[in-house]
Amino acid sequence: MNTDEYIDLFDELDSDEQTDNFINKDKRRQRFPERHFKYVREANAGFLKGQDDSSRSFNFTYPAARFESWWLLESLGDFYEHKWITDVLRRVKGGKEASVYLCRSGPAIDEPLVAAKVYRPRTLRNLKNDGQYRLGRTDLDADGNAIVKDGDLHAMAKRTNYGEELRHQSWIAYEFQTLETLQSVGADVPQPYAMEKNAILMGYVGDIDTAAPTLNSVTLDRDEVAPLYERVLRNIDLLLSNDRIHGDLSSYNILYWEGDITLIDFPQVVQPESNPAAWTIFLRDVTRICQYFASQGLRRSARKVATDLWTSHGHKVMQEIDPGQLDADDPNDRKLWEKQKSSK
Ligand SMILES: Nc1ncnc2c1ncn2[C@@H]1O[C@H](COP(=O)(O)OP(=O)(O)O)[C@@H](O)[C@H]1O
Ligand SMILES: [Mg+2]
């Protein structure tokens, strides 16, 4: 593919953002000269080119548009070659950061259907909101091991192309590793199967015709409300026992299927001990859960529930910091974090 084609590809894959750009176009044009847009588009094209390491092919049922099909081959080709999957049947959902596809499993998996979460190129190219979550979190490489080499750390801080690649790999590795950890302790999460540079393969929740809805769209039976609330709290507790806060927990990231729940969407997990905004992020997670259950008739004080869980794991309720204000690459934020840690 030539650069123009990569640019088209980027636009097609990020069509939601395009709409956004269209709506805000006039305002944005006032702020940025035309060459800015050209630069962004070319940088994105360069990123995609870097992803293009082979010309793969396998035929799948899902009628993907031309470039989406290319992105799927790039992202799922290894799963296919390693016989994790034999077909892509349909797109379950295009989320804000990733699209999830229903796939037919290969012989390596002993359930018939699996879900492939394929990150959107924009998410990977531009992890602009990852700073607050990365703070105090060791970055992981493609094998899930901590990145410790000075050169790698430097590339990530400087945001070179290579550094960006490490960053996005780490983002995905956290999602995969968290699924593995939680699965092994009996939490309600999809079974993780495999990870590639753009994608994760995991257990699918739903049946061939319908994927499990997210809890926000479900009205629970009266007698389900309390047990499912307890179930969610049990999962939050298990997360804390394993040094993790979900970081984006809400009824939008919980699937509901035949009376059971499954927590999903973990790339932004936060470690309670090392992120200065940990308490605030945790309180936000618990608050969103309490909001959903309040809509189903069960009222709890989010602050009390969060405080009880938090302190039962030996953590102190900290000064509240707006997590949106923190950036792992900002030396002042790092200082703040060190100060908080030493004053405990
Ligand atoms: N294992 C799964 N089984 C069935 N549907 C899933 C699964 N994982 C995700 N989904 C669907 O895909 C959507 C997007 O996945 P999610 O991990 O939440 O990514 P995003 O970061 O884009 O929100 C979810 O809201 C859900 O509808
Ligand atoms: Mg989600």
mmCIF file of C-alpha atoms and ligand atoms in Angstrom:
data_model
loop_
_atom_site.group_PDB
_atom_site.id
_atom_site.type_symbol
_atom_site.label_atom_id
_atom_site.label_comp_id
_atom_site.label_asym_id
_atom_site.label_seq_id
_atom_site.Cartn_x
_atom_site.Cartn_y
_atom_site.Cartn_z
ATOM 1 C CA MET A 1 0.000 0.000 0.000
ATOM 2 C CA ASN A 2 1.177 3.530 -0.602
ATOM 3 C CA THR A 3 0.867 6.413 1.847
ATOM 4 C CA ASP A 4 -2.421 7.663 0.368
ATOM 5 C CA GLU A 5 -3.959 4.270 0.832
ATOM 6 C CA TYR A 6 -2.871 4.155 4.435
ATOM 7 C CA ILE A 7 -4.465 7.552 4.929
ATOM 8 C CA ASP A 8 -7.727 6.271 3.415
ATOM 9 C CA LEU A 9 -7.487 3.228 5.602
ATOM 10 C CA PHE A 10 -7.049 5.330 8.694
ATOM 11 C CA ASP A 11 -10.047 7.468 7.796
ATOM 12 C CA GLU A 12 -12.246 4.487 7.146
ATOM 13 C CA LEU A 13 -11.322 2.714 10.345
ATOM 14 C CA ASP A 14 -11.850 5.851 12.350
ATOM 15 C CA SER A 15 -15.053 6.939 10.716
ATOM 16 C CA ASP A 16 -16.657 7.986 14.013
ATOM 17 C CA GLU A 17 -13.867 10.392 14.601
ATOM 18 C CA GLN A 18 -14.303 11.678 11.094
ATOM 19 C CA THR A 19 -17.868 12.622 11.864
ATOM 20 C CA ASP A 20 -16.598 14.361 14.925
ATOM 21 C CA ASN A 21 -14.053 16.258 12.898
ATOM 22 C CA PHE A 22 -16.711 17.212 10.435
ATOM 23 C CA ILE A 23 -18.942 18.652 13.116
ATOM 24 C CA ASN A 24 -16.144 20.567 14.768
ATOM 25 C CA LYS A 25 -14.393 21.372 11.543
ATOM 26 C CA ASP A 26 -14.942 25.098 11.496
ATOM 27 C CA LYS A 27 -13.769 25.582 15.038
ATOM 28 C CA ARG A 28 -10.756 23.370 14.497
ATOM 29 C CA ARG A 29 -9.799 25.050 11.267
ATOM 30 C CA GLN A 30 -9.630 28.347 13.100
ATOM 31 C CA ARG A 31 -7.170 26.914 15.565
ATOM 32 C CA PHE A 32 -4.974 24.795 13.317
ATOM 33 C CA PRO A 33 -3.520 25.555 9.916
ATOM 34 C CA GLU A 34 -4.199 23.107 7.087
ATOM 35 C CA ARG A 35 -0.701 21.647 7.323
ATOM 36 C CA HIS A 36 -1.473 20.485 10.858
ATOM 37 C CA PHE A 37 -4.173 18.148 9.540
ATOM 38 C CA LYS A 38 -1.877 16.930 6.805
ATOM 39 C CA TYR A 39 0.785 16.187 9.412
ATOM 40 C CA VAL A 40 -1.655 14.252 11.639
ATOM 41 C CA ARG A 41 -2.952 12.205 8.722
ATOM 42 C CA GLU A 42 0.528 11.358 7.557
ATOM 43 C CA ALA A 43 1.677 10.443 11.043
ATOM 44 C CA ASN A 44 -1.289 8.088 11.311
ATOM 45 C CA ALA A 45 -0.498 6.601 7.921
ATOM 46 C CA GLY A 46 3.086 6.071 9.056
ATOM 47 C CA PHE A 47 1.847 4.272 12.133
ATOM 48 C CA LEU A 48 -0.311 1.922 10.083
ATOM 49 C CA LYS A 49 2.529 1.239 7.688
ATOM 50 C CA GLY A 50 4.625 0.155 10.661
ATOM 51 C CA GLN A 51 1.905 -2.334 11.535
ATOM 52 C CA ASP A 52 1.922 -3.855 8.075
ATOM 53 C CA ASP A 53 4.456 -6.622 8.535
ATOM 54 C CA SER A 54 3.101 -9.159 6.077
ATOM 55 C CA SER A 55 0.499 -9.714 3.459
ATOM 56 C CA ARG A 56 -1.709 -12.228 5.151
ATOM 57 C CA SER A 57 -4.789 -13.862 3.863
ATOM 58 C CA PHE A 58 -7.569 -15.944 5.204
ATOM 59 C CA ASN A 59 -11.176 -15.905 4.135
ATOM 60 C CA PHE A 60 -13.841 -15.044 6.626
ATOM 61 C CA THR A 61 -17.605 -14.843 6.555
ATOM 62 C CA TYR A 62 -17.956 -11.342 7.978
ATOM 63 C CA PRO A 63 -18.366 -8.930 5.067
ATOM 64 C CA ALA A 64 -15.800 -6.379 6.177
ATOM 65 C CA ALA A 65 -15.229 -3.252 4.127
ATOM 66 C CA ARG A 66 -11.952 -3.228 2.212
ATOM 67 C CA PHE A 67 -9.734 -1.593 4.799
ATOM 68 C CA GLU A 68 -11.453 -3.060 7.813
ATOM 69 C CA SER A 69 -10.716 -6.402 6.211
ATOM 70 C CA TRP A 70 -7.030 -5.483 5.945
ATOM 71 C CA TRP A 71 -6.952 -4.424 9.596
ATOM 72 C CA LEU A 72 -8.586 -7.706 10.619
ATOM 73 C CA LEU A 73 -6.022 -9.698 8.689
ATOM 74 C CA GLU A 74 -3.247 -7.733 10.357
ATOM 75 C CA SER A 75 -4.761 -8.110 13.792
ATOM 76 C CA LEU A 76 -6.166 -11.646 13.689
ATOM 77 C CA GLY A 77 -3.845 -13.342 11.163
ATOM 78 C CA ASP A 78 -1.702 -14.935 13.868
ATOM 79 C CA PHE A 79 -4.712 -16.253 15.739
ATOM 80 C CA TYR A 80 -5.808 -17.877 12.511
ATOM 81 C CA GLU A 81 -2.376 -19.338 11.755
ATOM 82 C CA HIS A 82 -2.106 -20.771 15.247
ATOM 83 C CA LYS A 83 -5.550 -22.331 14.863
ATOM 84 C CA TRP A 84 -7.144 -20.330 17.646
ATOM 85 C CA ILE A 85 -9.831 -19.212 15.195
ATOM 86 C CA THR A 86 -11.110 -20.473 11.844
ATOM 87 C CA ASP A 87 -13.553 -17.705 10.886
ATOM 88 C CA VAL A 88 -14.744 -14.207 11.740
ATOM 89 C CA LEU A 89 -18.544 -14.330 11.788
ATOM 90 C CA ARG A 90 -19.636 -10.795 12.604
ATOM 91 C CA ARG A 91 -18.848 -7.624 14.425
ATOM 92 C CA VAL A 92 -20.402 -7.698 17.879
ATOM 93 C CA LYS A 93 -19.811 -4.061 18.619
ATOM 94 C CA GLY A 94 -17.661 -1.163 17.606
ATOM 95 C CA GLY A 95 -16.675 0.324 20.957
ATOM 96 C CA LYS A 96 -14.943 3.609 21.600
ATOM 97 C CA GLU A 97 -11.520 2.051 21.730
ATOM 98 C CA ALA A 98 -11.947 -1.317 20.117
ATOM 99 C CA SER A 99 -14.256 -3.414 17.984
ATOM 100 C CA VAL A 100 -15.226 -6.859 19.182
ATOM 101 C CA TYR A 101 -15.808 -9.658 16.665
ATOM 102 C CA LEU A 102 -17.499 -12.993 17.067
ATOM 103 C CA CYS A 103 -15.217 -15.738 15.754
ATOM 104 C CA ARG A 104 -15.532 -19.453 15.251
ATOM 105 C CA SER A 105 -12.905 -21.225 17.348
ATOM 106 C CA GLY A 106 -10.230 -23.521 16.008
ATOM 107 C CA PRO A 107 -9.127 -26.863 17.514
ATOM 108 C CA ALA A 108 -6.945 -25.069 20.092
ATOM 109 C CA ILE A 109 -10.071 -23.903 21.944
ATOM 110 C CA ASP A 110 -12.724 -26.186 23.350
ATOM 111 C CA GLU A 111 -15.721 -23.889 23.068
ATOM 112 C CA PRO A 112 -17.271 -23.207 19.654
ATOM 113 C CA LEU A 113 -17.236 -19.404 19.703
ATOM 114 C CA VAL A 114 -14.739 -16.805 20.876
ATOM 115 C CA ALA A 115 -14.572 -13.028 20.993
ATOM 116 C CA ALA A 116 -11.717 -11.074 19.424
ATOM 117 C CA LYS A 117 -11.209 -7.557 20.716
ATOM 118 C CA VAL A 118 -9.401 -5.608 18.028
ATOM 119 C CA TYR A 119 -8.125 -2.214 19.074
ATOM 120 C CA ARG A 120 -8.832 0.709 16.803
ATOM 121 C CA PRO A 121 -5.788 2.229 15.156
ATOM 122 C CA ARG A 122 -6.623 5.611 16.606
ATOM 123 C CA THR A 123 -6.590 4.174 20.121
ATOM 124 C CA LEU A 124 -3.204 2.625 19.558
ATOM 125 C CA ARG A 125 -1.705 5.530 17.692
ATOM 126 C CA ASN A 126 -2.791 8.051 20.211
ATOM 127 C CA LEU A 127 -3.122 6.830 23.766
ATOM 128 C CA LYS A 128 -3.681 10.375 24.845
ATOM 129 C CA ASN A 129 -5.539 9.614 28.009
ATOM 130 C CA ASP A 130 -3.312 6.854 29.273
ATOM 131 C CA GLY A 131 -1.133 9.089 31.482
ATOM 132 C CA GLN A 132 -3.330 9.030 34.552
ATOM 133 C CA TYR A 133 -3.494 5.240 34.468
ATOM 134 C CA ARG A 134 0.175 4.661 33.657
ATOM 135 C CA LEU A 135 1.278 6.620 36.685
ATOM 136 C CA GLY A 136 2.934 4.169 39.034
ATOM 137 C CA ARG A 137 2.309 1.283 36.655
ATOM 138 C CA THR A 138 5.265 -0.630 35.242
ATOM 139 C CA ASP A 139 4.910 -0.944 31.483
ATOM 140 C CA LEU A 140 4.749 -4.460 30.061
ATOM 141 C CA ASP A 141 6.224 -5.926 26.896
ATOM 142 C CA ALA A 142 4.594 -8.301 24.419
ATOM 143 C CA ASP A 143 5.276 -11.247 26.748
ATOM 144 C CA GLY A 144 3.759 -9.475 29.724
ATOM 145 C CA ASN A 145 7.166 -8.844 31.358
ATOM 146 C CA ALA A 146 8.072 -5.494 32.882
ATOM 147 C CA ILE A 147 9.899 -3.113 30.549
ATOM 148 C CA VAL A 148 13.080 -2.144 32.382
ATOM 149 C CA LYS A 149 15.652 -1.259 29.717
ATOM 150 C CA ASP A 150 16.690 2.407 29.866
ATOM 151 C CA GLY A 151 16.481 2.757 26.083
ATOM 152 C CA ASP A 152 12.911 1.489 26.034
ATOM 153 C CA LEU A 153 11.855 3.681 28.946
ATOM 154 C CA HIS A 154 13.454 6.675 27.291
ATOM 155 C CA ALA A 155 11.717 5.963 23.955
ATOM 156 C CA MET A 156 8.377 5.789 25.741
ATOM 157 C CA ALA A 157 8.899 9.027 27.649
ATOM 158 C CA LYS A 158 10.054 10.778 24.464
ATOM 159 C CA ARG A 159 7.144 9.327 22.537
ATOM 160 C CA THR A 160 9.240 8.167 19.606
ATOM 161 C CA ASN A 161 7.518 5.830 17.133
ATOM 162 C CA TYR A 162 9.159 2.875 18.810
ATOM 163 C CA GLY A 163 8.153 4.200 22.229
ATOM 164 C CA GLU A 164 4.545 4.542 21.093
ATOM 165 C CA GLU A 165 4.614 0.956 19.928
ATOM 166 C CA LEU A 166 5.829 -0.157 23.356
ATOM 167 C CA ARG A 167 3.122 1.920 24.998
ATOM 168 C CA HIS A 168 0.305 0.391 23.039
ATOM 169 C CA GLN A 169 1.674 -3.094 23.536
ATOM 170 C CA SER A 170 1.744 -2.416 27.265
ATOM 171 C CA TRP A 171 -1.842 -1.158 27.181
ATOM 172 C CA ILE A 172 -3.023 -4.430 25.627
ATOM 173 C CA ALA A 173 -0.739 -6.547 27.811
ATOM 174 C CA TYR A 174 -2.362 -5.065 30.914
ATOM 175 C CA GLU A 175 -5.787 -6.037 29.664
ATOM 176 C CA PHE A 176 -4.649 -9.578 28.898
ATOM 177 C CA GLN A 177 -2.637 -10.061 32.074
ATOM 178 C CA THR A 178 -5.492 -8.780 34.230
ATOM 179 C CA LEU A 179 -7.892 -11.221 32.575
ATOM 180 C CA GLU A 180 -5.441 -14.051 33.277
ATOM 181 C CA THR A 181 -4.974 -13.073 36.906
ATOM 182 C CA LEU A 182 -8.678 -12.591 37.556
ATOM 183 C CA GLN A 183 -9.619 -15.782 35.757
ATOM 184 C CA SER A 184 -7.198 -17.765 37.913
ATOM 185 C CA VAL A 185 -8.787 -16.499 41.137
ATOM 186 C CA GLY A 186 -12.349 -17.219 40.043
ATOM 187 C CA ALA A 187 -13.547 -13.716 39.136
ATOM 188 C CA ASP A 188 -16.345 -13.268 36.608
ATOM 189 C CA VAL A 189 -14.300 -12.363 33.524
ATOM 190 C CA PRO A 190 -13.999 -13.902 30.047
ATOM 191 C CA GLN A 191 -11.420 -16.665 29.683
ATOM 192 C CA PRO A 192 -8.340 -15.130 28.031
ATOM 193 C CA TYR A 193 -6.823 -17.235 25.226
ATOM 194 C CA ALA A 194 -4.229 -15.271 23.307
ATOM 195 C CA MET A 195 -2.801 -11.818 22.743
ATOM 196 C CA GLU A 196 -1.375 -10.251 19.605
ATOM 197 C CA LYS A 197 -0.063 -6.780 18.947
ATOM 198 C CA ASN A 198 -3.503 -5.315 18.125
ATOM 199 C CA ALA A 199 -5.887 -7.820 19.602
ATOM 200 C CA ILE A 200 -6.993 -10.081 22.410
ATOM 201 C CA LEU A 201 -8.817 -13.361 22.060
ATOM 202 C CA MET A 202 -11.179 -14.284 24.899
ATOM 203 C CA GLY A 203 -14.277 -16.242 25.828
ATOM 204 C CA TYR A 204 -17.424 -14.991 24.114
ATOM 205 C CA VAL A 205 -20.486 -14.192 26.209
ATOM 206 C CA GLY A 206 -23.752 -14.753 24.350
ATOM 207 C CA ASP A 207 -24.973 -17.160 21.711
ATOM 208 C CA ILE A 208 -24.567 -17.374 17.971
ATOM 209 C CA ASP A 209 -27.412 -14.932 17.296
ATOM 210 C CA THR A 210 -27.078 -12.481 20.158
ATOM 211 C CA ALA A 211 -24.149 -11.187 22.140
ATOM 212 C CA ALA A 212 -24.707 -10.524 25.835
ATOM 213 C CA PRO A 213 -26.027 -6.998 26.414
ATOM 214 C CA THR A 214 -24.210 -4.650 28.744
ATOM 215 C CA LEU A 215 -25.841 -4.255 32.136
ATOM 216 C CA ASN A 216 -26.813 -0.608 31.565
ATOM 217 C CA SER A 217 -29.390 -1.748 29.001
ATOM 218 C CA VAL A 218 -30.882 -4.417 31.265
ATOM 219 C CA THR A 219 -33.753 -4.088 33.709
ATOM 220 C CA LEU A 220 -33.192 -6.707 36.359
ATOM 221 C CA ASP A 221 -35.888 -8.818 37.973
ATOM 222 C CA ARG A 222 -36.483 -7.708 41.527
ATOM 223 C CA ASP A 223 -35.002 -10.805 43.056
ATOM 224 C CA GLU A 224 -31.850 -10.550 40.929
ATOM 225 C CA VAL A 225 -30.859 -7.079 42.077
ATOM 226 C CA ALA A 226 -29.321 -7.775 45.496
ATOM 227 C CA PRO A 227 -27.446 -10.971 44.506
ATOM 228 C CA LEU A 228 -25.979 -9.354 41.390
ATOM 229 C CA TYR A 229 -24.932 -6.289 43.354
ATOM 230 C CA GLU A 230 -23.142 -8.570 45.815
ATOM 231 C CA ARG A 231 -21.577 -10.371 42.870
ATOM 232 C CA VAL A 232 -20.176 -7.156 41.456
ATOM 233 C CA LEU A 233 -18.795 -6.201 44.868
ATOM 234 C CA ARG A 234 -17.193 -9.622 45.171
ATOM 235 C CA ASN A 235 -15.407 -8.967 41.869
ATOM 236 C CA ILE A 236 -14.258 -5.515 42.964
ATOM 237 C CA ASP A 237 -12.950 -7.137 46.137
ATOM 238 C CA LEU A 238 -11.103 -9.804 44.116
ATOM 239 C CA LEU A 239 -9.572 -7.081 41.982
ATOM 240 C CA LEU A 240 -8.295 -5.315 45.111
ATOM 241 C CA SER A 241 -6.944 -8.594 46.497
ATOM 242 C CA ASN A 242 -4.904 -8.802 43.299
ATOM 243 C CA ASP A 243 -3.682 -5.210 43.427
ATOM 244 C CA ARG A 244 -5.963 -3.934 40.745
ATOM 245 C CA ILE A 245 -8.652 -1.293 40.347
ATOM 246 C CA HIS A 246 -10.695 -1.612 37.165
ATOM 247 C CA GLY A 247 -10.461 2.114 36.411
ATOM 248 C CA ASP A 248 -13.411 2.278 34.009
ATOM 249 C CA LEU A 249 -15.970 0.191 35.819
ATOM 250 C CA SER A 250 -19.631 0.881 35.187
ATOM 251 C CA SER A 251 -22.706 -0.956 33.959
ATOM 252 C CA TYR A 252 -21.329 -0.339 30.424
ATOM 253 C CA ASN A 253 -18.423 -2.676 31.103
ATOM 254 C CA ILE A 254 -20.402 -5.511 32.631
ATOM 255 C CA LEU A 255 -22.110 -8.081 30.426
ATOM 256 C CA TYR A 256 -25.346 -9.737 31.505
ATOM 257 C CA TRP A 257 -26.252 -13.171 30.238
ATOM 258 C CA GLU A 258 -28.789 -15.659 31.627
ATOM 259 C CA GLY A 259 -28.663 -14.216 35.108
ATOM 260 C CA ASP A 260 -24.866 -14.018 35.309
ATOM 261 C CA ILE A 261 -22.518 -11.078 34.988
ATOM 262 C CA THR A 262 -19.094 -10.794 33.354
ATOM 263 C CA LEU A 263 -16.717 -7.865 33.853
ATOM 264 C CA ILE A 264 -14.849 -6.690 30.745
ATOM 265 C CA ASP A 265 -12.543 -3.956 29.401
ATOM 266 C CA PHE A 266 -9.390 -3.843 31.543
ATOM 267 C CA PRO A 267 -6.559 -2.052 29.693
ATOM 268 C CA GLN A 268 -6.618 0.934 32.048
ATOM 269 C CA VAL A 269 -6.345 -1.018 35.328
ATOM 270 C CA VAL A 270 -4.653 0.875 38.135
ATOM 271 C CA GLN A 271 -2.575 -0.364 41.051
ATOM 272 C CA PRO A 272 -3.933 0.825 44.398
ATOM 273 C CA GLU A 273 -0.561 1.335 46.080
ATOM 274 C CA SER A 274 1.272 3.182 43.381
ATOM 275 C CA ASN A 275 -1.121 5.570 41.650
ATOM 276 C CA PRO A 276 -1.738 8.836 43.532
ATOM 277 C CA ALA A 277 -5.272 9.035 42.170
ATOM 278 C CA ALA A 278 -6.020 5.401 43.063
ATOM 279 C CA TRP A 279 -8.573 6.210 45.736
ATOM 280 C CA THR A 280 -10.397 8.702 43.508
ATOM 281 C CA ILE A 281 -10.464 6.275 40.593
ATOM 282 C CA PHE A 282 -11.697 3.530 42.908
ATOM 283 C CA LEU A 283 -14.411 5.751 44.359
ATOM 284 C CA ARG A 284 -15.538 6.654 40.833
ATOM 285 C CA ASP A 285 -15.809 2.939 39.900
ATOM 286 C CA VAL A 286 -17.858 2.135 42.996
ATOM 287 C CA THR A 287 -20.042 5.223 42.521
ATOM 288 C CA ARG A 288 -20.965 4.213 38.980
ATOM 289 C CA ILE A 289 -21.879 0.731 40.147
ATOM 290 C CA CYS A 290 -24.023 2.129 42.954
ATOM 291 C CA GLN A 291 -25.728 4.461 40.448
ATOM 292 C CA TYR A 292 -26.751 1.551 38.263
ATOM 293 C CA PHE A 293 -28.063 -0.493 41.182
ATOM 294 C CA ALA A 294 -29.916 2.564 42.531
ATOM 295 C CA SER A 295 -31.704 2.683 39.167
ATOM 296 C CA GLN A 296 -32.764 -0.897 39.899
ATOM 297 C CA GLY A 297 -34.099 0.050 43.321
ATOM 298 C CA LEU A 298 -31.122 -0.788 45.546
ATOM 299 C CA ARG A 299 -29.723 2.240 47.303
ATOM 300 C CA ARG A 300 -26.276 2.227 48.919
ATOM 301 C CA SER A 301 -23.908 4.994 49.922
ATOM 302 C CA ALA A 302 -21.108 4.707 47.353
ATOM 303 C CA ARG A 303 -18.646 6.490 49.608
ATOM 304 C CA LYS A 304 -19.305 4.141 52.501
ATOM 305 C CA VAL A 305 -19.154 1.032 50.327
ATOM 306 C CA ALA A 306 -15.912 2.225 48.703
ATOM 307 C CA THR A 307 -14.343 3.230 52.019
ATOM 308 C CA ASP A 308 -15.158 -0.114 53.640
ATOM 309 C CA LEU A 309 -13.714 -2.117 50.743
ATOM 310 C CA TRP A 310 -10.663 0.101 50.420
ATOM 311 C CA THR A 311 -9.719 0.084 54.089
ATOM 312 C CA SER A 312 -10.400 -3.646 54.428
ATOM 313 C CA HIS A 313 -7.433 -4.112 52.078
ATOM 314 C CA GLY A 314 -5.234 -1.941 54.261
ATOM 315 C CA HIS A 315 -5.333 1.155 52.043
ATOM 316 C CA LYS A 316 -5.775 4.650 53.376
ATOM 317 C CA VAL A 317 -8.351 7.021 52.013
ATOM 318 C CA MET A 318 -6.205 9.634 50.339
ATOM 319 C CA GLN A 319 -6.576 13.258 49.469
ATOM 320 C CA GLU A 320 -8.740 13.333 46.376
ATOM 321 C CA ILE A 321 -7.008 14.172 43.148
ATOM 322 C CA ASP A 322 -8.769 14.575 39.859
ATOM 323 C CA PRO A 323 -7.299 11.675 37.860
ATOM 324 C CA GLY A 324 -7.850 13.613 34.648
ATOM 325 C CA GLN A 325 -5.187 16.064 35.826
ATOM 326 C CA LEU A 326 -2.407 13.525 36.103
ATOM 327 C CA ASP A 327 0.162 12.571 33.540
ATOM 328 C CA ALA A 328 2.812 9.856 33.971
ATOM 329 C CA ASP A 329 5.256 11.862 31.871
ATOM 330 C CA ASP A 330 4.926 15.030 33.901
ATOM 331 C CA PRO A 331 7.698 15.371 36.523
ATOM 332 C CA ASN A 332 5.409 17.396 38.828
ATOM 333 C CA ASP A 333 2.823 14.640 38.861
ATOM 334 C CA ARG A 334 5.529 12.146 39.650
ATOM 335 C CA LYS A 335 6.725 14.336 42.529
ATOM 336 C CA LEU A 336 3.209 14.523 43.901
ATOM 337 C CA TRP A 337 2.965 10.795 43.780
ATOM 338 C CA GLU A 338 6.308 10.297 45.567
ATOM 339 C CA LYS A 339 5.205 12.743 48.262
ATOM 340 C CA GLN A 340 1.937 10.938 48.816
ATOM 341 C CA LYS A 341 3.696 7.620 49.031
ATOM 342 C CA SER A 342 6.215 8.814 51.605
ATOM 343 C CA SER A 343 3.571 10.502 53.756
ATOM 344 C CA LYS A 344 1.609 7.298 54.216
HETATM 345 N N1 LIG B 1 -16.140 -11.341 25.674
HETATM 346 C C1 LIG B 1 -17.157 -10.680 25.106
HETATM 347 N N2 LIG B 1 -18.291 -11.342 24.715
HETATM 348 C C2 LIG B 1 -19.317 -10.668 24.139
HETATM 349 N N3 LIG B 1 -19.313 -9.333 23.899
HETATM 350 C C3 LIG B 1 -18.212 -8.631 24.265
HETATM 351 C C4 LIG B 1 -17.089 -9.263 24.879
HETATM 352 N N4 LIG B 1 -16.147 -8.319 25.130
HETATM 353 C C5 LIG B 1 -16.667 -7.155 24.698
HETATM 354 N N5 LIG B 1 -17.901 -7.319 24.167
HETATM 355 C C6 LIG B 1 -18.732 -6.263 23.564
HETATM 356 O O1 LIG B 1 -17.891 -5.323 22.910
HETATM 357 C C7 LIG B 1 -18.034 -4.012 23.478
HETATM 358 C C8 LIG B 1 -16.672 -3.312 23.512
HETATM 359 O O2 LIG B 1 -15.760 -4.020 24.327
HETATM 360 P P1 LIG B 1 -14.908 -3.294 25.455
HETATM 361 O O3 LIG B 1 -13.896 -4.277 25.970
HETATM 362 O O4 LIG B 1 -15.818 -2.689 26.475
HETATM 363 O O5 LIG B 1 -14.121 -2.176 24.620
HETATM 364 P P2 LIG B 1 -14.199 -0.568 24.586
HETATM 365 O O6 LIG B 1 -12.921 -0.141 25.197
HETATM 366 O O7 LIG B 1 -14.283 -0.245 23.149
HETATM 367 O O8 LIG B 1 -15.400 -0.125 25.402
HETATM 368 C C9 LIG B 1 -18.665 -4.248 24.833
HETATM 369 O O9 LIG B 1 -19.438 -3.147 25.251
HETATM 370 C C10 LIG B 1 -19.520 -5.475 24.622
HETATM 371 O O10 LIG B 1 -20.763 -5.113 24.058
HETATM 372 MG MG MG B 2 -16.078 -0.799 27.222
#
